[in-house]
Short mmCIF file of C-alpha atoms in Angstrom, two decimals:
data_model
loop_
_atom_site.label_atom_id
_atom_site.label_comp_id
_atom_site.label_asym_id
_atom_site.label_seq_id
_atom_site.Cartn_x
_atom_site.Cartn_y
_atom_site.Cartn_z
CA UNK A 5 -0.02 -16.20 -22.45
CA UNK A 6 1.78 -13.35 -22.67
CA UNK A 7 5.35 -13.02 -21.71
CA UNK A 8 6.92 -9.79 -20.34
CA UNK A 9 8.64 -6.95 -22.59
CA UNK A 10 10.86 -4.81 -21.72
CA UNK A 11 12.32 -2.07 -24.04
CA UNK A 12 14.33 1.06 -23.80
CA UNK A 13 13.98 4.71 -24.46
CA UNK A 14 16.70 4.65 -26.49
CA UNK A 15 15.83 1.26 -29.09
CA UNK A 16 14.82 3.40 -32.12
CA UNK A 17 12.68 5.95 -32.78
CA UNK A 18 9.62 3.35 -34.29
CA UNK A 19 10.00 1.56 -31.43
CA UNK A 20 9.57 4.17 -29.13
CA UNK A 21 6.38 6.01 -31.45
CA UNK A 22 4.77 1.70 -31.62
CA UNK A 23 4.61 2.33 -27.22
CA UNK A 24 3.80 6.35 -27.03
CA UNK A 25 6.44 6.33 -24.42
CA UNK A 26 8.63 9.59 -25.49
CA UNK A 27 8.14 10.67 -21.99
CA UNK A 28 10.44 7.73 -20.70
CA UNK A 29 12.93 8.87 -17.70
CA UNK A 30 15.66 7.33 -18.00
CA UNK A 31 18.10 8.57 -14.68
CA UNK A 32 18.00 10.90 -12.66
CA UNK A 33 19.83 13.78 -15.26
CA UNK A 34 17.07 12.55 -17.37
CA UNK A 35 14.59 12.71 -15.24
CA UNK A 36 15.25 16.31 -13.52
CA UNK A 37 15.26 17.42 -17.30
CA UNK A 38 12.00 15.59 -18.66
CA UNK A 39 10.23 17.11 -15.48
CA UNK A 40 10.81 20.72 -16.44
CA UNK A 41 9.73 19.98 -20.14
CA UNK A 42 6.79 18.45 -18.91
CA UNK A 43 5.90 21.11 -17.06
CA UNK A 44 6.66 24.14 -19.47
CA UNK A 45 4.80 21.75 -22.32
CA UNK A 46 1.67 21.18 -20.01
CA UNK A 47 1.38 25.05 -18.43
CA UNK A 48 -0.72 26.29 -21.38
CA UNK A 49 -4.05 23.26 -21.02
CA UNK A 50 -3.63 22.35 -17.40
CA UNK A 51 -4.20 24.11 -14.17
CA UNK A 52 -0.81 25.59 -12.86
CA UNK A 53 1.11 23.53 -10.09
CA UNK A 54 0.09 24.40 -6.64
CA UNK A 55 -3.09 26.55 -8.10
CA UNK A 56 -5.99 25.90 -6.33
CA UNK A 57 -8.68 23.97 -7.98
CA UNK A 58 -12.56 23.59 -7.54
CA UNK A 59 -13.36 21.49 -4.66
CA UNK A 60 -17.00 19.36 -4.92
CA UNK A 61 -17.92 21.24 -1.28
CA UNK A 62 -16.68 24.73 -0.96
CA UNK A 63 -17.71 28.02 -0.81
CA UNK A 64 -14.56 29.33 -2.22
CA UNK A 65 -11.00 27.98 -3.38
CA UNK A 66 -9.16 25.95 -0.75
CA UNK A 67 -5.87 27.09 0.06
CA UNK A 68 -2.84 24.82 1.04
CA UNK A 69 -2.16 23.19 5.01
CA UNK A 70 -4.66 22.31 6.98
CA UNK A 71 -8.15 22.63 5.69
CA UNK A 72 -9.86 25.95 6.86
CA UNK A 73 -11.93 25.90 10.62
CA UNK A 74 -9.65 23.04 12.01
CA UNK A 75 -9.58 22.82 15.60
CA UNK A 76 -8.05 20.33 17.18
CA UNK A 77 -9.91 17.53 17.44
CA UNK A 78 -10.47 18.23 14.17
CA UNK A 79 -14.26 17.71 13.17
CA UNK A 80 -13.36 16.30 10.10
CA UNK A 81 -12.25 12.77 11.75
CA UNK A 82 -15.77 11.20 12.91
CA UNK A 83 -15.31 8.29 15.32
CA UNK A 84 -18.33 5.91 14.64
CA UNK A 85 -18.35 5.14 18.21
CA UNK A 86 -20.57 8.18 19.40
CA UNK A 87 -19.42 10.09 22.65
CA UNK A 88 -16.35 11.15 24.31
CA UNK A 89 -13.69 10.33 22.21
CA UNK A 90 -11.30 6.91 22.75
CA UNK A 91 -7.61 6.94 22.51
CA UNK A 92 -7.12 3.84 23.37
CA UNK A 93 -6.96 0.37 20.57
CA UNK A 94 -10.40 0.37 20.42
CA UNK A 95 -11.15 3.89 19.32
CA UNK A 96 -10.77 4.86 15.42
CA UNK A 97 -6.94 5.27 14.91
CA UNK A 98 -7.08 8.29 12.72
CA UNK A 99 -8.53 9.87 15.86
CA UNK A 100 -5.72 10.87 18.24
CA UNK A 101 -6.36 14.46 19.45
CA UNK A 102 -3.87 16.79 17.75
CA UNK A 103 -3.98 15.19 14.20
CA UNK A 104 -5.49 17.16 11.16
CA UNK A 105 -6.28 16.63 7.66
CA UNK A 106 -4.21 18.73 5.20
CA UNK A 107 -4.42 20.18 1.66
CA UNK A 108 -0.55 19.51 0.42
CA UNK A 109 -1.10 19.68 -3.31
CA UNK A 110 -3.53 20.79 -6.10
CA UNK A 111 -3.72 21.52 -9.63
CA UNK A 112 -5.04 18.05 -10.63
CA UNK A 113 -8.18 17.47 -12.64
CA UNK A 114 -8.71 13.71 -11.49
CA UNK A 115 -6.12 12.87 -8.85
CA UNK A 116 -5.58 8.95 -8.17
CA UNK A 117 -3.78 6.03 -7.44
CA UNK A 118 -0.97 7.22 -5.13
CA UNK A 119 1.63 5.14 -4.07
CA UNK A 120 4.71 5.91 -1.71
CA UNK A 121 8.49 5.54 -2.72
CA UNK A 122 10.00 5.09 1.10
CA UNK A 123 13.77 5.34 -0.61
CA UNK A 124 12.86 8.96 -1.77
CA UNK A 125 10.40 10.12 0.78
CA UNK A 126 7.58 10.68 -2.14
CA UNK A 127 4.26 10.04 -3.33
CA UNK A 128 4.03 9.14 -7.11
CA UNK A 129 -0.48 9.84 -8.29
CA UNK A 130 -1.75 9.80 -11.70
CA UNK A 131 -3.58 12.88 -12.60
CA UNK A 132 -5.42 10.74 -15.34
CA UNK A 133 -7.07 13.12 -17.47
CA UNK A 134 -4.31 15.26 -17.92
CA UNK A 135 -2.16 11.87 -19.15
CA UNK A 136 0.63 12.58 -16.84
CA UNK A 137 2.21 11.11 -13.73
CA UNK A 138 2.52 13.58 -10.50
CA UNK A 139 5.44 13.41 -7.83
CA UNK A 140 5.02 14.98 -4.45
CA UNK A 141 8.18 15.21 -2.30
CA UNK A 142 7.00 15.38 1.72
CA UNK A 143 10.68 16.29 2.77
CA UNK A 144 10.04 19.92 1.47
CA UNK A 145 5.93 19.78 -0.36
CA UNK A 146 7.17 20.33 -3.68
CA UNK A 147 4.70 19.04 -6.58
CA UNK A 148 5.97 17.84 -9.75
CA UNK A 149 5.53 16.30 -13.12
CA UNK A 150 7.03 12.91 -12.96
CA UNK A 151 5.92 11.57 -16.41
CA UNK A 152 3.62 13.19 -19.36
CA UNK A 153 2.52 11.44 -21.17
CA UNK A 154 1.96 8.60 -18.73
CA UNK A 155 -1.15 6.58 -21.23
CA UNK A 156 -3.74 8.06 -19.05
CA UNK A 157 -2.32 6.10 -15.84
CA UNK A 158 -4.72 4.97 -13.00
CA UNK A 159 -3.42 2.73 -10.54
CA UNK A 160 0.22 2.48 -9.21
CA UNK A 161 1.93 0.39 -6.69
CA UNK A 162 5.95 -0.38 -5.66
CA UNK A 163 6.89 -3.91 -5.89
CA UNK A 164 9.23 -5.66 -3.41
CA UNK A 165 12.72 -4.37 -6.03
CA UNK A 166 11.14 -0.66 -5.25
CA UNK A 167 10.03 -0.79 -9.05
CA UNK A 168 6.77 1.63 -10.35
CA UNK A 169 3.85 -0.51 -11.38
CA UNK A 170 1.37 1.35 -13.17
CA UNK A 171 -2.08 0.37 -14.50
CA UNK A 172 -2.51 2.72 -18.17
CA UNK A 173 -5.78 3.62 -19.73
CA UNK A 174 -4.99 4.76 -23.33
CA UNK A 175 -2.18 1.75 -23.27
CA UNK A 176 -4.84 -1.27 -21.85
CA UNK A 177 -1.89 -2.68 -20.13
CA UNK A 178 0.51 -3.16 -16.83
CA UNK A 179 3.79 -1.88 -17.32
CA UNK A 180 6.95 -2.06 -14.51
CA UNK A 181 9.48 0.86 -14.54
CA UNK A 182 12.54 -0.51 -14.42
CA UNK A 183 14.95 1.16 -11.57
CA UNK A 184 16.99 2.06 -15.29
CA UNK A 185 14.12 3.81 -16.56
CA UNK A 186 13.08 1.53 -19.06
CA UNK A 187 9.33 0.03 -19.40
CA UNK A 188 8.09 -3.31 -19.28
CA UNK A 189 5.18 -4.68 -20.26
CA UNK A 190 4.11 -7.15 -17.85
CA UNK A 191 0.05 -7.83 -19.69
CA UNK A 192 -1.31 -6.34 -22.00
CA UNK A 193 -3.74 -8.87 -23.36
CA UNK A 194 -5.42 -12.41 -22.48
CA UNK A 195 -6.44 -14.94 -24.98
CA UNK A 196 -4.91 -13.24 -28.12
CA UNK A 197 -7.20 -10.07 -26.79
CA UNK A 198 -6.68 -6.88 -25.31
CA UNK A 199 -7.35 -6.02 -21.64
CA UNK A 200 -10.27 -3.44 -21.11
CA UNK A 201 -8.39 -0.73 -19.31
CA UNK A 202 -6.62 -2.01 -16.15
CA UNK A 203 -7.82 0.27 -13.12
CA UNK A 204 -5.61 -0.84 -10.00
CA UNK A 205 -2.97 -3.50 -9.10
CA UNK A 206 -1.05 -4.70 -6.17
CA UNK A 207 1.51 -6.96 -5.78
CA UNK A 208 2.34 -10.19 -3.62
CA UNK A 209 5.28 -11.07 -1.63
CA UNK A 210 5.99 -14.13 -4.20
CA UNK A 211 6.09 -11.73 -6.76
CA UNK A 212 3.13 -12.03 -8.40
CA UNK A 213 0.55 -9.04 -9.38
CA UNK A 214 -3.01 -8.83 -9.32
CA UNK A 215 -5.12 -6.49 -10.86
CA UNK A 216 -8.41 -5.07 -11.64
CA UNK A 217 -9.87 -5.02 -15.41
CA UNK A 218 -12.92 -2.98 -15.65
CA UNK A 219 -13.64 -0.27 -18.84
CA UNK A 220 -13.99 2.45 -17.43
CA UNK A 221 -10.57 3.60 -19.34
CA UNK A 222 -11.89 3.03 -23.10
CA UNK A 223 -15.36 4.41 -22.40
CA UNK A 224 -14.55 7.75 -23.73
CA UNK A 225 -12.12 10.23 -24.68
CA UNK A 226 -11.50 12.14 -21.05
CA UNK A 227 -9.55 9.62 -19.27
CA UNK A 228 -8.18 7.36 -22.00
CA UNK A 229 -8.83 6.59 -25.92
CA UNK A 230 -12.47 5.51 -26.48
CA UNK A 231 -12.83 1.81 -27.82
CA UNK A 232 -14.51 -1.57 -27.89
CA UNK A 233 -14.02 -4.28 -25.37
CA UNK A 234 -11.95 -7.32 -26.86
CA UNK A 235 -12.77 -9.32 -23.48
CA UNK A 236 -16.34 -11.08 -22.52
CA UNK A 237 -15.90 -10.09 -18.80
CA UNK A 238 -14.85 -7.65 -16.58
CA UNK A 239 -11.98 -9.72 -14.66
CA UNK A 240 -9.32 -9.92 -11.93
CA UNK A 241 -5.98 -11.10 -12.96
CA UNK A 242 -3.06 -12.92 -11.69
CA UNK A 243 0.46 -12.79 -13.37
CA UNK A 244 2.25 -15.31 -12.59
CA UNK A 245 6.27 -13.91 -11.02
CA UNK A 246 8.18 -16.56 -12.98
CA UNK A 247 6.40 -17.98 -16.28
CA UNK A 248 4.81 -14.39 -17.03
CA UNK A 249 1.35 -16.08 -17.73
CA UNK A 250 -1.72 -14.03 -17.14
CA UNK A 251 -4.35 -16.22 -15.33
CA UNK A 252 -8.06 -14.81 -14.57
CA UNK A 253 -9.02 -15.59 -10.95
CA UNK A 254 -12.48 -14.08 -10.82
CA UNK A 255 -14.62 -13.31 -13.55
CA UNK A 256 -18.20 -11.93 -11.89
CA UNK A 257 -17.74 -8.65 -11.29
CA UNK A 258 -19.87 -6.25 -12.60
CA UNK A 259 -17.07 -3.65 -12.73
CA UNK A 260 -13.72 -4.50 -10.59
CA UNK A 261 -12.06 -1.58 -8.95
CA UNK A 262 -9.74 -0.97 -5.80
CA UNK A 263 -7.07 -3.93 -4.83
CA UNK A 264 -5.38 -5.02 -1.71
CA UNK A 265 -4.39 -7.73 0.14
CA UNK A 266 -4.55 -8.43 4.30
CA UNK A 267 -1.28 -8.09 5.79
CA UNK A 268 -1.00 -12.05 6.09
CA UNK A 269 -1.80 -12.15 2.64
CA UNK A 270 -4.44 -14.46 3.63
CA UNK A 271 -7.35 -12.57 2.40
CA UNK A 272 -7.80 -9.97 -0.86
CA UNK A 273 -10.07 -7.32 -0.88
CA UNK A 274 -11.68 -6.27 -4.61
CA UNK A 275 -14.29 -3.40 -4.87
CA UNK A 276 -17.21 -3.56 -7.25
CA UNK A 277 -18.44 -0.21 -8.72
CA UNK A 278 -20.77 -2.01 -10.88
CA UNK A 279 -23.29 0.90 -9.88
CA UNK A 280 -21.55 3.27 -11.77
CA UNK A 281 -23.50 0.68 -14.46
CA UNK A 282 -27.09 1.18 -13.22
CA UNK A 283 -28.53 1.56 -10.10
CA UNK A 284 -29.29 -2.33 -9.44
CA UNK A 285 -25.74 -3.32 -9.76
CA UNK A 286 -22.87 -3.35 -6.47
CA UNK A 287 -21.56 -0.88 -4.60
CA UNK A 288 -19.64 -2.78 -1.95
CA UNK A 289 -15.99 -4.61 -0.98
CA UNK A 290 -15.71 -8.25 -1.35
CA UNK A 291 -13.43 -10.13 0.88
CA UNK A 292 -11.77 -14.02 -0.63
CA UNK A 293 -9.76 -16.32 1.24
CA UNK A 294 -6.60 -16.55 -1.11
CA UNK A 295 -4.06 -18.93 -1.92
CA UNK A 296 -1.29 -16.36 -3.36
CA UNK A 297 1.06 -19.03 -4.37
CA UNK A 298 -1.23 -21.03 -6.34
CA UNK A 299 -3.13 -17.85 -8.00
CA UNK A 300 -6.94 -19.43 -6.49
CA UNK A 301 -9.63 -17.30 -4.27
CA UNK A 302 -12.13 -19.27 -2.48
CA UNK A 303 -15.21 -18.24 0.04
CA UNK A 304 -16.38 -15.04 -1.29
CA UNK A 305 -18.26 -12.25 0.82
CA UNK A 306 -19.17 -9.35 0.63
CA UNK A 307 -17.13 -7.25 3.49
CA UNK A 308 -18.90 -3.78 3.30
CA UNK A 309 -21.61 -1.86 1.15
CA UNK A 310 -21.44 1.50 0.40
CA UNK A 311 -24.14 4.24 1.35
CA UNK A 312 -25.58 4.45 -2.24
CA UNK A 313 -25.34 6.48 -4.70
CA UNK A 314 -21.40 6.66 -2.98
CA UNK A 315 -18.98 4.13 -4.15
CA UNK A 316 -15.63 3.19 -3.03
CA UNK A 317 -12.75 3.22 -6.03
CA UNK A 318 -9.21 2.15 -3.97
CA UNK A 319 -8.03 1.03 -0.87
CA UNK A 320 -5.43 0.24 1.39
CA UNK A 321 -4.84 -2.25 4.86
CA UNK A 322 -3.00 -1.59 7.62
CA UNK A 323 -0.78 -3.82 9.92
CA UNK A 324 -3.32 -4.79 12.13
CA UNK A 325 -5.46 -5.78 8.87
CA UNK A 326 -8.01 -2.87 9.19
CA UNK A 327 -9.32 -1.54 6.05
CA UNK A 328 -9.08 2.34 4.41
CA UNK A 329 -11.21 2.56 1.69
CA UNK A 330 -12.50 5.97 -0.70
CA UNK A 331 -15.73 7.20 -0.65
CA UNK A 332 -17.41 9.66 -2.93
CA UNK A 333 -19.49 10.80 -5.90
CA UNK A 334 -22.70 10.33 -3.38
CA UNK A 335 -23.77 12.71 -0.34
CA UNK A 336 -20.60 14.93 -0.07
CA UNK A 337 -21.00 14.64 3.50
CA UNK A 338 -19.87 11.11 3.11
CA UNK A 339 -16.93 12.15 0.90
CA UNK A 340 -13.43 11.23 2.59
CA UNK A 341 -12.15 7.48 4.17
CA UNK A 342 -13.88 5.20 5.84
CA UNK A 343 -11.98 2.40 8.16
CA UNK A 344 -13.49 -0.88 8.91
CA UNK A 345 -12.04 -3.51 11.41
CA UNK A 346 -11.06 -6.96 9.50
CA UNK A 347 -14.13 -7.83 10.41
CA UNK A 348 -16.27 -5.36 8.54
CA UNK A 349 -17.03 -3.03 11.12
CA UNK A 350 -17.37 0.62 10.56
CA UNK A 351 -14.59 2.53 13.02
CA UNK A 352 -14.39 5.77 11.44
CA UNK A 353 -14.85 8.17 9.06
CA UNK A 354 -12.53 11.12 7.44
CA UNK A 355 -14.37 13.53 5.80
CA UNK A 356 -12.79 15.35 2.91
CA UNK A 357 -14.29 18.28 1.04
CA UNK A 358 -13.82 16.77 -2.54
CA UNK A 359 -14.95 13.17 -4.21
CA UNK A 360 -11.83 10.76 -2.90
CA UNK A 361 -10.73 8.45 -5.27
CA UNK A 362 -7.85 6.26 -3.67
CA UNK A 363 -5.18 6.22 -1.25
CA UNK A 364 -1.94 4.66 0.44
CA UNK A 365 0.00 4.83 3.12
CA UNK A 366 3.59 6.64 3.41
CA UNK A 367 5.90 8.84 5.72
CA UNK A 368 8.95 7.73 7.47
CA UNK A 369 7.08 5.38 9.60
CA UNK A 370 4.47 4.54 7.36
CA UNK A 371 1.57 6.44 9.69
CA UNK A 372 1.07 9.50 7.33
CA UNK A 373 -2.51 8.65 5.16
CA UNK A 374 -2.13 9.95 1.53
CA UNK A 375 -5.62 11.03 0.14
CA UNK A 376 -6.62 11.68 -3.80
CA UNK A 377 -9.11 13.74 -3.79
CA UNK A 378 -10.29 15.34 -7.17
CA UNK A 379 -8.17 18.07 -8.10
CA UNK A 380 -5.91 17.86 -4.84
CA UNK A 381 -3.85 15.34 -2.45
CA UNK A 382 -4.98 15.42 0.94
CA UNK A 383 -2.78 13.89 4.05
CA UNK A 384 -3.53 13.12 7.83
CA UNK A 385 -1.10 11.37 10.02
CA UNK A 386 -2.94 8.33 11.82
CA UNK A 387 -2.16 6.36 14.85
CA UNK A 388 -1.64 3.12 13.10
CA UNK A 389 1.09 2.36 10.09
CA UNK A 390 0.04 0.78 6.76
CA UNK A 391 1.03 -2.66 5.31
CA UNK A 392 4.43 -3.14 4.00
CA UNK A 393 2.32 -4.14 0.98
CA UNK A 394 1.55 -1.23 -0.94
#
């Protein structure tokens, strides 16, 4: 069991050197300052903000807006419903006529795990190689550094308090930011042993938050600190909202990846990149039937399989309990979003010129789709609004 632990920026120096967490923000003063340090500190090993990186599928850089050749429609949404295109509830809802898919950031070298502050009207990422934490404000597209270092942070979601959750690499732990600034550590090991490198998480109404557990954070030096596995599997975890215990709720995935619940809450979605592992291994989204309050997952399938040698790595659901899941490091034609209908059924496709790794929902109604692709963020207002869980 391990119970949660919070501490403060301001406990003690060991205290603070025992968690690597000198980059704490801690108010907004704070914050606004730590932001420009960040940046002046980072400006001589990473690409410039708002520099244009190296897309996967280009012939030369891409600049910022919408991507170049747009026409309204734009060819980059596909319908998979071939023919004249449907407006109407049946037709893919990220296909509505005048919408287009923008470039709004860049600079990144592996954008990911985007999540969408409503109070502030911005998208926090991880930029995971470059161990920092990226804000993007939509009221005015300004890119920032939100936290360096952030332990090589992956995944991120907002709980129900409007509190950061963040999955960390180099740490091999879930930590909450408090709305004070301060960290907690909500797990950081199982059975006396330490996670693998938790990859994504999400977060129930009762509280409780699940997450992924595969290694793909201690397998080298580029995206986190290179080290052995303390645990026999590759598992999904459950924390439970009042007792703090960590509980394992499915143990046979080859390597567990994107998170996210149905908007009923009645079903969680889990993505296996076990291919990433060898050729023979998953490349697909598993749907459960879950029991949230008791921490159980029953009646396994698998909901879609990826066009090998693509994988998916995050996902999101919608209110109507349609599913937005990444797709990349296969054919770069099929780089970009795919949607599926609850019931597994390909609707559409948005194709993005760089490998995608996750996603989320935001804007003021919750329509605008938030894309991580590579070095950039990508965005393309849909027809449909996501889940109030992130």
């Amino acid at each position: 069991m391990t119970k949660p632990l919070t501490y403060s920026h301001h406990e003690g120096e060991d205290r603070a050197k025992s968690v690597d967490r000198r980059g704490l923000l801690k108010g907004a003063a704070v914050l606004a300052a730590s932001t420009v340090m960040a940046s002046q500190a980072s400006a001589a090993t990473v690409a410039p903000l708002g520099q244009t990186g190296a897309p996967t599928r280009s012939t030369g850089p891409l600049p910022l807006g919408p991507l170049p050749g747009s026409r309204y429609p734009d060819s980059h949404l596909e319908s998979a419903k071939k023919g004249p295109p449907s407006f109407g509830p049946s037709g893919f809802p990220a296909f509505a006529g005048t919408m287009a898919v923008e470039r709004v950031a860049t600079g990144m070298r592996w954008a990911e795990g985007p999540v969408y502050f409503p109070a502030g009207r911005y998208v926090l990422f991880s930029d995971i190689p470059n161990n920092r934490i990226m804000r993007f404000c939509e009221d005015d597209g300004h890119l920032s550094v939100y936290r360096q270092p952030s332990m090589n942070s992956n995944g991120n979601t907002i709980d129900r308090e409007g509190r950061l959750i963040t999955c960390e690499h180099s740490g091999r732990r879930v930590t909450r930011t408090e709305l004070d600034g301060s960290i907690t550590i909500i797990a950081d090991k199982y059975n006396g042993k330490r996670l693998n490198s938790p990859n994504d998480v999400v977060v129930a109404a009762d509280g409780s938050i699940w997450f992924t557990d595969p290694i793909y954070g201690i397998g080298g030096y580029y995206e986190g600190i290179k080290a052995e596995p303390e645990q026999e599997k590759h598992n999904v975890y459950r924390v439970d909202p009042k007792s703090g215990d960590i509980k394992v709720v499915v143990d046979d995935f080859v390597e567990p990846n994107g998170i996210t619940f149905s908007p009923d809450e009645k079903k969680l979605y889990v993505l296996d990149t076990g291919f990433t592992d060898g050729p023979d291994n998953p490349s697909h989204i598993r749907v459960f039937d879950v029991d949230v309050a008791a921490g159980k997952l029953s009646n396994s399938k698998v909901f879609a399989e990826m066009p090998k040698p693509s994988i998916t790595d995050g996902m999101r659901a919608d209110t109507a309990g349609r599913i937005w899941c990444s797709v990349g490091w296969g054919d770069p034609n099929e780089d970009g979003v795919r949607c599926y209908t609850p019931q597994g059924e390909l609707l559409g496709k948005i194709h993005i010129p760089e490998t995608v790794a996750n996603l989320c929902f935001g804007g003021q109604q919750r329509n605008r789709l938030y894309i991580c692709g590579s070095t950039s963020l990508y965005a393309v207002y849909t027809s449909v609004q996501g889940a109030m869980k992130p």
